[in-house]
Tab-separated table of C-alpha atoms in Angstrom:
chain	number	residue	atom	x	y	z
A	298	UNK	CA	14.530	-16.089	29.263
A	299	UNK	CA	15.427	-14.463	25.935
A	300	UNK	CA	13.090	-11.724	24.752
A	301	UNK	CA	11.230	-12.064	21.459
A	302	UNK	CA	12.850	-10.556	18.343
A	303	UNK	CA	11.846	-6.922	18.060
A	304	UNK	CA	12.629	-4.143	15.622
A	305	UNK	CA	11.161	-0.658	15.311
A	306	UNK	CA	11.390	1.878	12.491
A	307	UNK	CA	10.647	5.572	12.987
A	308	UNK	CA	10.654	8.079	10.111
A	309	UNK	CA	12.118	11.128	11.835
A	310	UNK	CA	12.093	13.577	8.918
A	311	UNK	CA	12.014	13.710	5.116
A	312	UNK	CA	13.890	15.854	2.595
A	313	UNK	CA	11.232	16.651	-0.011
A	314	UNK	CA	13.440	19.082	-1.934
A	315	UNK	CA	14.876	16.255	-4.007
A	316	UNK	CA	13.255	14.611	-6.991
A	317	UNK	CA	13.624	11.313	-5.110
A	318	UNK	CA	12.763	12.292	-1.490
A	319	UNK	CA	15.108	11.130	1.255
A	320	UNK	CA	13.588	9.511	4.350
A	321	UNK	CA	15.637	9.648	7.529
A	322	UNK	CA	14.890	6.527	9.535
A	323	UNK	CA	15.768	5.622	13.107
A	324	UNK	CA	15.826	1.926	13.966
A	325	UNK	CA	16.042	0.099	17.281
A	326	UNK	CA	16.244	-3.674	17.578
A	327	UNK	CA	17.296	-6.556	19.802
A	328	UNK	CA	17.804	-9.027	16.923
A	329	UNK	CA	21.245	-10.576	17.333
A	330	UNK	CA	22.325	-10.539	13.665
A	331	UNK	CA	22.223	-6.725	13.581
A	332	UNK	CA	25.650	-5.185	14.165
A	333	UNK	CA	24.153	-1.975	15.597
A	334	UNK	CA	21.111	-2.149	17.833
A	335	UNK	CA	20.328	1.520	17.266
A	336	UNK	CA	20.992	3.488	14.109
A	337	UNK	CA	19.794	6.483	12.109
A	338	UNK	CA	20.236	6.383	8.342
A	339	UNK	CA	18.818	7.902	5.106
A	340	UNK	CA	17.019	6.027	2.366
A	341	UNK	CA	15.575	7.312	-0.904
A	342	UNK	CA	11.966	6.540	-1.714
A	343	UNK	CA	13.245	4.454	-4.637
A	344	UNK	CA	15.047	2.275	-2.083
A	345	UNK	CA	11.767	1.751	-0.252
A	346	UNK	CA	10.383	0.443	-3.549
A	347	UNK	CA	13.341	-1.949	-3.793
A	348	UNK	CA	12.706	-3.159	-0.223
A	349	UNK	CA	9.052	-3.819	-1.003
A	350	UNK	CA	9.933	-5.715	-4.200
A	351	UNK	CA	12.631	-7.731	-2.416
A	352	UNK	CA	10.298	-8.783	0.395
A	353	UNK	CA	7.545	-9.656	-2.086
A	354	UNK	CA	9.979	-11.827	-4.081
A	355	UNK	CA	11.635	-13.640	-1.188
A	356	UNK	CA	8.765	-14.043	1.313
A	357	UNK	CA	6.420	-16.230	-0.717
A	358	UNK	CA	4.201	-17.035	2.283
A	359	UNK	CA	3.765	-13.444	3.462
A	360	UNK	CA	1.124	-10.983	2.298
A	361	UNK	CA	3.363	-7.917	1.939
A	362	UNK	CA	1.255	-4.734	2.129
A	363	UNK	CA	1.503	-2.443	-0.878
A	364	UNK	CA	3.953	0.439	-0.547
A	365	UNK	CA	2.057	3.763	-0.364
A	366	UNK	CA	2.774	6.349	-3.028
A	367	UNK	CA	5.460	8.888	-2.261
A	368	UNK	CA	3.905	11.647	-0.097
A	369	UNK	CA	3.124	14.965	-1.810
A	370	UNK	CA	4.088	17.689	0.662
A	371	UNK	CA	2.367	21.045	1.107
A	372	UNK	CA	4.156	24.204	2.195
A	373	UNK	CA	2.735	27.386	3.689
A	374	UNK	CA	3.600	30.907	2.560
A	375	UNK	CA	6.736	30.866	4.719
A	376	UNK	CA	7.894	27.622	3.121
A	377	UNK	CA	7.191	25.450	6.169
A	378	UNK	CA	5.891	21.925	5.699
A	379	UNK	CA	2.177	21.650	6.498
A	380	UNK	CA	0.749	18.524	8.092
A	381	UNK	CA	-1.367	15.911	6.352
A	382	UNK	CA	-4.600	17.475	7.637
A	383	UNK	CA	-3.583	20.869	6.246
A	384	UNK	CA	-7.193	22.119	6.084
A	385	UNK	CA	-7.147	22.704	9.834
A	386	UNK	CA	-4.562	25.444	9.257
A	387	UNK	CA	-6.919	27.491	7.017
A	388	UNK	CA	-7.853	30.786	8.714
A	389	UNK	CA	-10.239	33.466	7.517
A	390	UNK	CA	-9.098	37.136	7.713
A	391	UNK	CA	-9.234	38.340	11.292
A	392	UNK	CA	-9.823	34.840	12.668
A	393	UNK	CA	-7.924	33.897	15.810
A	394	UNK	CA	-5.559	30.956	15.750
A	395	UNK	CA	-7.065	27.918	17.464
A	396	UNK	CA	-4.893	24.935	18.372
A	397	UNK	CA	-6.639	21.841	17.043
A	398	UNK	CA	-3.889	19.464	18.139
A	399	UNK	CA	-1.841	17.136	15.973
A	400	UNK	CA	-2.713	17.444	12.281
A	401	UNK	CA	-0.618	14.409	11.297
A	402	UNK	CA	2.678	14.127	9.476
A	403	UNK	CA	2.722	14.002	5.692
A	404	UNK	CA	4.561	10.682	5.647
A	405	UNK	CA	2.320	8.892	8.174
A	406	UNK	CA	1.268	6.242	5.619
A	407	UNK	CA	4.927	5.375	5.004
A	408	UNK	CA	5.404	5.091	8.770
A	409	UNK	CA	2.361	2.818	9.018
A	410	UNK	CA	3.774	0.640	6.217
A	411	UNK	CA	7.056	0.248	8.121
A	412	UNK	CA	5.137	-0.592	11.298
A	413	UNK	CA	3.259	-3.415	9.602
A	414	UNK	CA	6.380	-4.795	7.955
A	415	UNK	CA	8.412	-4.997	11.175
A	416	UNK	CA	5.487	-6.269	13.249
A	417	UNK	CA	5.156	-9.345	11.018
A	418	UNK	CA	6.898	-12.389	12.505
A	419	UNK	CA	8.185	-13.596	9.113
A	420	UNK	CA	9.479	-10.285	7.768
A	421	UNK	CA	11.076	-8.731	10.852
A	422	UNK	CA	13.886	-11.318	10.624
A	423	UNK	CA	14.298	-10.982	6.849
A	424	UNK	CA	17.856	-10.755	5.572
A	425	UNK	CA	16.695	-8.083	3.146
A	426	UNK	CA	15.435	-5.944	6.009
A	427	UNK	CA	18.814	-6.256	7.744
A	428	UNK	CA	20.613	-5.238	4.534
A	429	UNK	CA	18.232	-2.286	4.166
A	430	UNK	CA	19.284	-1.059	7.609
A	431	UNK	CA	22.990	-1.858	7.637
A	432	UNK	CA	24.078	-1.069	4.071
A	433	UNK	CA	26.422	1.931	4.021
A	434	UNK	CA	26.082	2.590	0.276
A	435	UNK	CA	22.312	2.489	-0.056
A	436	UNK	CA	20.045	-0.495	-0.450
A	437	UNK	CA	20.951	-2.486	-3.569
A	438	UNK	CA	19.403	-5.916	-3.186
A	439	UNK	CA	20.129	-8.837	-5.461
A	440	UNK	CA	18.171	-12.068	-5.252
A	441	UNK	CA	20.677	-14.907	-5.707
A	442	UNK	CA	19.256	-18.447	-5.957
A	443	UNK	CA	20.661	-20.842	-3.433
A	444	UNK	CA	23.349	-23.056	-4.932
A	445	UNK	CA	21.804	-26.362	-5.825
A	446	UNK	CA	23.185	-29.535	-4.440
A	447	UNK	CA	24.387	-32.124	-7.000
A	448	UNK	CA	21.357	-34.318	-6.298
A	449	UNK	CA	19.007	-31.364	-6.805
A	450	UNK	CA	20.785	-30.474	-10.053
A	451	UNK	CA	20.219	-33.982	-11.364
A	452	UNK	CA	16.561	-33.796	-10.386
A	453	UNK	CA	16.239	-30.386	-12.038
A	454	UNK	CA	17.568	-31.899	-15.255
A	455	UNK	CA	15.240	-34.873	-14.996
A	456	UNK	CA	12.057	-32.901	-14.364
A	457	UNK	CA	12.754	-30.917	-17.511
A	458	UNK	CA	12.373	-34.104	-19.516
A	459	UNK	CA	9.174	-34.709	-21.518
A	460	UNK	CA	8.119	-37.333	-18.963
A	461	UNK	CA	7.639	-34.607	-16.336
A	462	UNK	CA	4.059	-33.377	-16.796
A	463	UNK	CA	3.055	-29.963	-15.441
A	464	UNK	CA	-0.353	-30.045	-13.761
A	465	UNK	CA	-2.090	-26.709	-14.266
A	466	UNK	CA	-4.541	-25.725	-11.532
A	467	UNK	CA	-7.252	-23.108	-12.037
A	468	UNK	CA	-9.355	-21.399	-9.364
A	469	UNK	CA	-12.270	-23.634	-10.383
A	470	UNK	CA	-10.242	-26.657	-9.236
A	471	UNK	CA	-9.775	-25.261	-5.729
A	472	UNK	CA	-11.970	-25.640	-2.669
A	473	UNK	CA	-15.095	-23.415	-2.494
A	474	UNK	CA	-13.528	-21.250	0.211
A	475	UNK	CA	-10.748	-20.259	-2.190
A	476	UNK	CA	-13.250	-19.351	-4.891
A	477	UNK	CA	-15.301	-17.274	-2.445
A	478	UNK	CA	-12.200	-15.378	-1.381
A	479	UNK	CA	-11.263	-14.577	-4.982
A	480	UNK	CA	-14.839	-13.518	-5.696
A	481	UNK	CA	-14.891	-11.248	-2.638
A	482	UNK	CA	-11.628	-9.639	-3.719
A	483	UNK	CA	-12.982	-9.074	-7.220
A	484	UNK	CA	-16.213	-7.517	-5.893
A	485	UNK	CA	-14.245	-5.360	-3.463
A	486	UNK	CA	-12.011	-4.147	-6.290
A	487	UNK	CA	-15.027	-3.307	-8.465
A	488	UNK	CA	-16.676	-1.406	-5.614
A	489	UNK	CA	-13.496	0.574	-5.023
A	490	UNK	CA	-13.330	1.458	-8.714
A	491	UNK	CA	-16.967	2.562	-8.658
A	492	UNK	CA	-16.368	4.683	-5.547
A	493	UNK	CA	-13.342	6.271	-7.212
A	494	UNK	CA	-15.467	7.198	-10.232
A	495	UNK	CA	-18.105	8.822	-8.008
A	496	UNK	CA	-15.423	10.758	-6.140
A	497	UNK	CA	-14.008	12.040	-9.424
A	498	UNK	CA	-17.456	13.384	-10.272
A	499	UNK	CA	-17.707	14.990	-6.827
A	500	UNK	CA	-14.356	16.724	-7.303
A	501	UNK	CA	-15.449	17.959	-10.733
A	502	UNK	CA	-18.648	19.368	-9.220
A	503	UNK	CA	-16.692	21.149	-6.483
A	504	UNK	CA	-14.280	22.631	-9.013
A	505	UNK	CA	-17.254	23.699	-11.149
A	506	UNK	CA	-18.792	25.360	-8.100
A	507	UNK	CA	-15.484	27.139	-7.482
A	508	UNK	CA	-15.573	28.533	-11.022
A	509	UNK	CA	-19.162	29.697	-10.446
A	510	UNK	CA	-18.109	31.573	-7.308
A	511	UNK	CA	-15.236	33.068	-9.301
A	512	UNK	CA	-17.617	34.317	-12.007
A	513	UNK	CA	-19.900	35.836	-9.380
A	514	UNK	CA	-16.923	37.502	-7.699
A	515	UNK	CA	-15.881	39.040	-11.018
A	516	UNK	CA	-19.429	40.291	-11.571
A	517	UNK	CA	-19.525	42.014	-8.187
A	518	UNK	CA	-16.170	43.636	-8.919
A	519	UNK	CA	-17.681	44.992	-12.140
A	520	UNK	CA	-20.706	46.326	-10.252
A	521	UNK	CA	-18.427	48.013	-7.756
A	522	UNK	CA	-16.555	49.732	-10.566
A	523	UNK	CA	-19.650	51.626	-11.692
A	524	UNK	CA	-21.258	52.150	-8.282
A	525	UNK	CA	-21.190	55.753	-6.994
A	526	UNK	CA	-22.717	55.081	-3.571
A	527	UNK	CA	-19.822	54.589	-1.114
A	528	UNK	CA	-21.762	52.179	1.105
A	529	UNK	CA	-22.846	50.005	-1.820
A	530	UNK	CA	-19.319	50.121	-3.220
A	531	UNK	CA	-17.980	48.712	0.062
A	532	UNK	CA	-20.772	46.101	0.104
A	533	UNK	CA	-19.982	44.982	-3.441
A	534	UNK	CA	-16.308	44.800	-2.578
A	535	UNK	CA	-17.088	42.718	0.524
A	536	UNK	CA	-19.283	40.344	-1.480
A	537	UNK	CA	-16.622	39.954	-4.177
A	538	UNK	CA	-13.971	39.255	-1.536
A	539	UNK	CA	-16.238	36.753	0.222
A	540	UNK	CA	-16.929	34.906	-3.008
A	541	UNK	CA	-13.204	34.731	-3.685
A	542	UNK	CA	-12.781	33.098	-0.283
A	543	UNK	CA	-15.501	30.632	-1.219
A	544	UNK	CA	-13.530	29.813	-4.382
A	545	UNK	CA	-10.501	28.903	-2.268
A	546	UNK	CA	-12.608	26.873	0.159
A	547	UNK	CA	-14.322	24.927	-2.644
A	548	UNK	CA	-10.942	24.085	-4.149
A	549	UNK	CA	-9.663	23.079	-0.710
A	550	UNK	CA	-12.631	20.725	-0.333
A	551	UNK	CA	-11.834	19.150	-3.706
A	552	UNK	CA	-8.179	18.736	-2.698
A	553	UNK	CA	-9.232	17.215	0.626
A	554	UNK	CA	-11.366	14.649	-1.211
A	555	UNK	CA	-8.403	13.657	-3.388
A	556	UNK	CA	-5.947	13.488	-0.500
A	557	UNK	CA	-8.171	11.456	1.816
A	558	UNK	CA	-10.716	9.155	0.184
A	559	UNK	CA	-9.318	9.042	-3.365
A	560	UNK	CA	-5.739	8.389	-2.263
A	561	UNK	CA	-6.847	5.703	0.185
A	562	UNK	CA	-9.016	3.957	-2.406
A	563	UNK	CA	-6.124	3.927	-4.883
A	564	UNK	CA	-3.923	2.425	-2.165
A	565	UNK	CA	-6.509	-0.229	-1.270
A	566	UNK	CA	-6.751	-1.157	-4.944
A	567	UNK	CA	-2.998	-1.817	-4.877
A	568	UNK	CA	-3.417	-3.860	-1.689
A	569	UNK	CA	-6.248	-5.831	-3.254
A	570	UNK	CA	-4.014	-6.610	-6.236
A	571	UNK	CA	-1.246	-7.752	-3.871
A	572	UNK	CA	-3.699	-10.113	-2.171
A	573	UNK	CA	-4.861	-11.509	-5.517
A	574	UNK	CA	-1.199	-12.095	-6.453
A	575	UNK	CA	-0.699	-13.927	-3.157
A	576	UNK	CA	-3.639	-16.186	-3.965
A	577	UNK	CA	-2.029	-16.850	-7.338
A	578	UNK	CA	1.190	-17.915	-5.560
A	579	UNK	CA	-0.905	-20.439	-3.642
A	580	UNK	CA	-2.233	-21.801	-6.947
A	581	UNK	CA	1.290	-22.093	-8.356
A	582	UNK	CA	2.513	-23.877	-5.218
A	583	UNK	CA	-0.351	-26.370	-5.482
A	584	UNK	CA	0.391	-26.882	-9.178
A	585	UNK	CA	4.048	-27.621	-8.355
A	586	UNK	CA	3.025	-30.136	-5.708
A	587	UNK	CA	0.523	-31.952	-7.942
A	588	UNK	CA	3.046	-32.019	-10.787
A	589	UNK	CA	5.708	-33.526	-8.533
A	590	UNK	CA	3.221	-36.083	-7.183
A	591	UNK	CA	2.296	-37.103	-10.709
A	592	UNK	CA	5.992	-37.443	-11.500
A	593	UNK	CA	6.449	-39.663	-8.424
A	594	UNK	CA	3.584	-41.900	-9.549
A	595	UNK	CA	5.088	-42.124	-13.033
A	596	UNK	CA	8.521	-42.980	-11.598
A	597	UNK	CA	6.969	-45.649	-9.360
A	598	UNK	CA	5.237	-47.245	-12.342
A	599	UNK	CA	8.583	-47.325	-14.178
A	600	UNK	CA	10.180	-49.185	-11.272
A	601	UNK	CA	7.252	-51.626	-11.126
A	602	UNK	CA	7.615	-52.338	-14.846
A	603	UNK	CA	11.306	-53.067	-14.380
A	604	UNK	CA	10.493	-55.451	-11.535
A	605	UNK	CA	8.176	-57.449	-13.764
A	606	UNK	CA	10.668	-57.467	-16.620
A	607	UNK	CA	12.537	-60.729	-17.419
A	608	UNK	CA	15.778	-59.032	-18.392
A	609	UNK	CA	16.749	-56.286	-15.944
A	610	UNK	CA	19.633	-53.994	-16.790
A	611	UNK	CA	21.515	-53.077	-13.586
A	612	UNK	CA	22.324	-49.501	-14.685
A	613	UNK	CA	18.802	-48.969	-15.891
A	614	UNK	CA	17.381	-50.224	-12.596
A	615	UNK	CA	19.734	-48.037	-10.539
A	616	UNK	CA	18.754	-45.005	-12.616
A	617	UNK	CA	15.038	-45.719	-12.180
A	618	UNK	CA	15.392	-46.144	-8.408
A	619	UNK	CA	17.403	-42.904	-8.170
A	620	UNK	CA	14.768	-41.023	-10.157
A	621	UNK	CA	12.030	-42.389	-7.887
A	622	UNK	CA	13.902	-41.354	-4.757
A	623	UNK	CA	14.529	-37.866	-6.150
A	624	UNK	CA	10.891	-37.573	-7.157
A	625	UNK	CA	9.722	-38.478	-3.649
A	626	UNK	CA	12.041	-35.873	-2.134
A	627	UNK	CA	10.829	-33.284	-4.624
A	628	UNK	CA	7.186	-34.151	-3.899
A	629	UNK	CA	7.718	-33.937	-0.149
A	630	UNK	CA	9.429	-30.549	-0.443
A	631	UNK	CA	6.672	-29.197	-2.659
A	632	UNK	CA	4.006	-30.468	-0.276
A	633	UNK	CA	5.705	-28.749	2.658
A	634	UNK	CA	6.029	-25.549	0.618
A	635	UNK	CA	2.352	-25.582	-0.367
A	636	UNK	CA	1.184	-26.263	3.194
A	637	UNK	CA	3.406	-23.432	4.478
A	638	UNK	CA	2.142	-20.944	1.892
A	639	UNK	CA	-1.466	-22.061	2.317
A	640	UNK	CA	-1.462	-21.834	6.124
A	641	UNK	CA	0.443	-18.570	6.394
A	642	UNK	CA	-1.417	-16.710	3.656
A	643	UNK	CA	-4.752	-17.723	5.182
A	644	UNK	CA	-3.623	-16.253	8.505
A	645	UNK	CA	-2.338	-13.054	6.867
A	646	UNK	CA	-5.565	-12.472	4.969
A	647	UNK	CA	-7.805	-13.099	7.973
A	648	UNK	CA	-5.750	-11.478	10.733
A	649	UNK	CA	-3.929	-8.686	8.885
A	650	UNK	CA	-5.323	-7.789	5.470
A	651	UNK	CA	-9.014	-7.725	6.400
A	652	UNK	CA	-8.755	-5.892	9.766
A	653	UNK	CA	-6.096	-3.480	8.465
A	654	UNK	CA	-8.205	-2.597	5.434
A	655	UNK	CA	-11.288	-1.994	7.568
A	656	UNK	CA	-9.264	0.097	10.022
A	657	UNK	CA	-7.678	2.187	7.262
A	658	UNK	CA	-10.979	2.837	5.480
A	659	UNK	CA	-12.783	3.834	8.698
A	660	UNK	CA	-9.964	6.187	9.671
A	661	UNK	CA	-9.986	7.729	6.185
A	662	UNK	CA	-13.763	8.244	6.140
A	663	UNK	CA	-13.525	10.019	9.513
A	664	UNK	CA	-10.684	12.184	8.233
A	665	UNK	CA	-12.653	13.027	5.086
A	666	UNK	CA	-15.795	13.904	7.070
A	667	UNK	CA	-13.815	16.159	9.432
A	668	UNK	CA	-12.204	17.991	6.515
A	669	UNK	CA	-15.513	18.638	4.754
A	670	UNK	CA	-17.311	19.707	7.946
A	671	UNK	CA	-14.487	22.060	8.896
A	672	UNK	CA	-14.406	23.698	5.454
A	673	UNK	CA	-18.215	23.927	5.301
A	674	UNK	CA	-18.118	25.845	8.596
A	675	UNK	CA	-15.609	28.215	6.998
A	676	UNK	CA	-17.939	28.744	4.039
A	677	UNK	CA	-20.843	29.400	6.415
A	678	UNK	CA	-18.726	31.967	8.279
A	679	UNK	CA	-17.941	33.772	4.985
A	680	UNK	CA	-21.611	33.893	3.958
A	681	UNK	CA	-22.594	35.077	7.430
A	682	UNK	CA	-20.030	37.887	7.176
A	683	UNK	CA	-21.586	38.993	3.874
A	684	UNK	CA	-25.080	39.025	5.442
A	685	UNK	CA	-23.865	41.065	8.408
A	686	UNK	CA	-22.253	43.596	6.085
A	687	UNK	CA	-25.423	43.792	3.981
A	688	UNK	CA	-27.524	44.418	7.105
A	689	UNK	CA	-25.193	47.234	8.184
A	690	UNK	CA	-25.565	48.927	4.788
A	691	UNK	CA	-29.368	48.646	4.868
A	692	UNK	CA	-29.549	50.018	8.423
A	693	UNK	CA	-27.319	52.991	7.599
């Protein structure tokens, strides 16, 4: 028994030193049309954008997830790449190194995007995905319309005639379920925008607090400059140094907010837009079907009028019958296309978009909470160190 088609992408490393970062990707597959079942190859981030656009253009019945923004790497003082959860690498002076486990790779969202693309039954076998893997000169897709058959060309010319009426469908004309889905997406988008606004205010408050700690640190430095008591001089210096550490921690908290919740919300806004565009494709497909059905009805009435006519022109009758037959074929094809898009997009929204969004948001909230708790503990340790030093001065 033949095994199911399978393909796996793994981002092994990334060259961030270029303006357009290069992702090294390792692929393994059992799909027969692939020349090599295992391969490692580089692709620029701009080529990932092209792959996303190609899949979105050619897979009309698939809800393609939005491509995450290009990762912004962080480097330590030695120039080494720091993981996504970089805040776990922050150490106070004299603090022992504690292994907190995997802090995540910077490009993990790109890896997750690849995972979801190749896990989808209707994209894993895409010709564009094969070209993305096997091209030796980079990924340069071109969407070429299939060559029309002579009969289809005639029909294409006929439906451009004034007799072919386009039926425009609005969301109000759809079933209530469709309207509820659009409304939910709109509310979700508005809530994300509101959350993003509140997070911007939070980041501004944290940066303002950092400036306050900086001003206090400068004040204690000034006090130390005029202090003649050696013990108080050391205390003032310790306080100023502690406040400077608090400045760095406040800024780290603001950065952590941006790189967890804010980034994820921006990404989910893009995903929400992709879903709304998919719903629009469903509307267009229905409009095409209703237009073709109306054209079939019009063509049928033309044939009926010819039948009731006293003088029937043979060429005219043959033309009318041919138009009717073409119209029926066109209507049937459009009906099949609409049913395919309708069924598959419903499944993608229910079984992929909704659970994936919930999973991503929950994971991000946990990551955000861990970052803030960890950095708050660091701030508490700094303040505790200042209190201990103050107590030593008072005792002595």
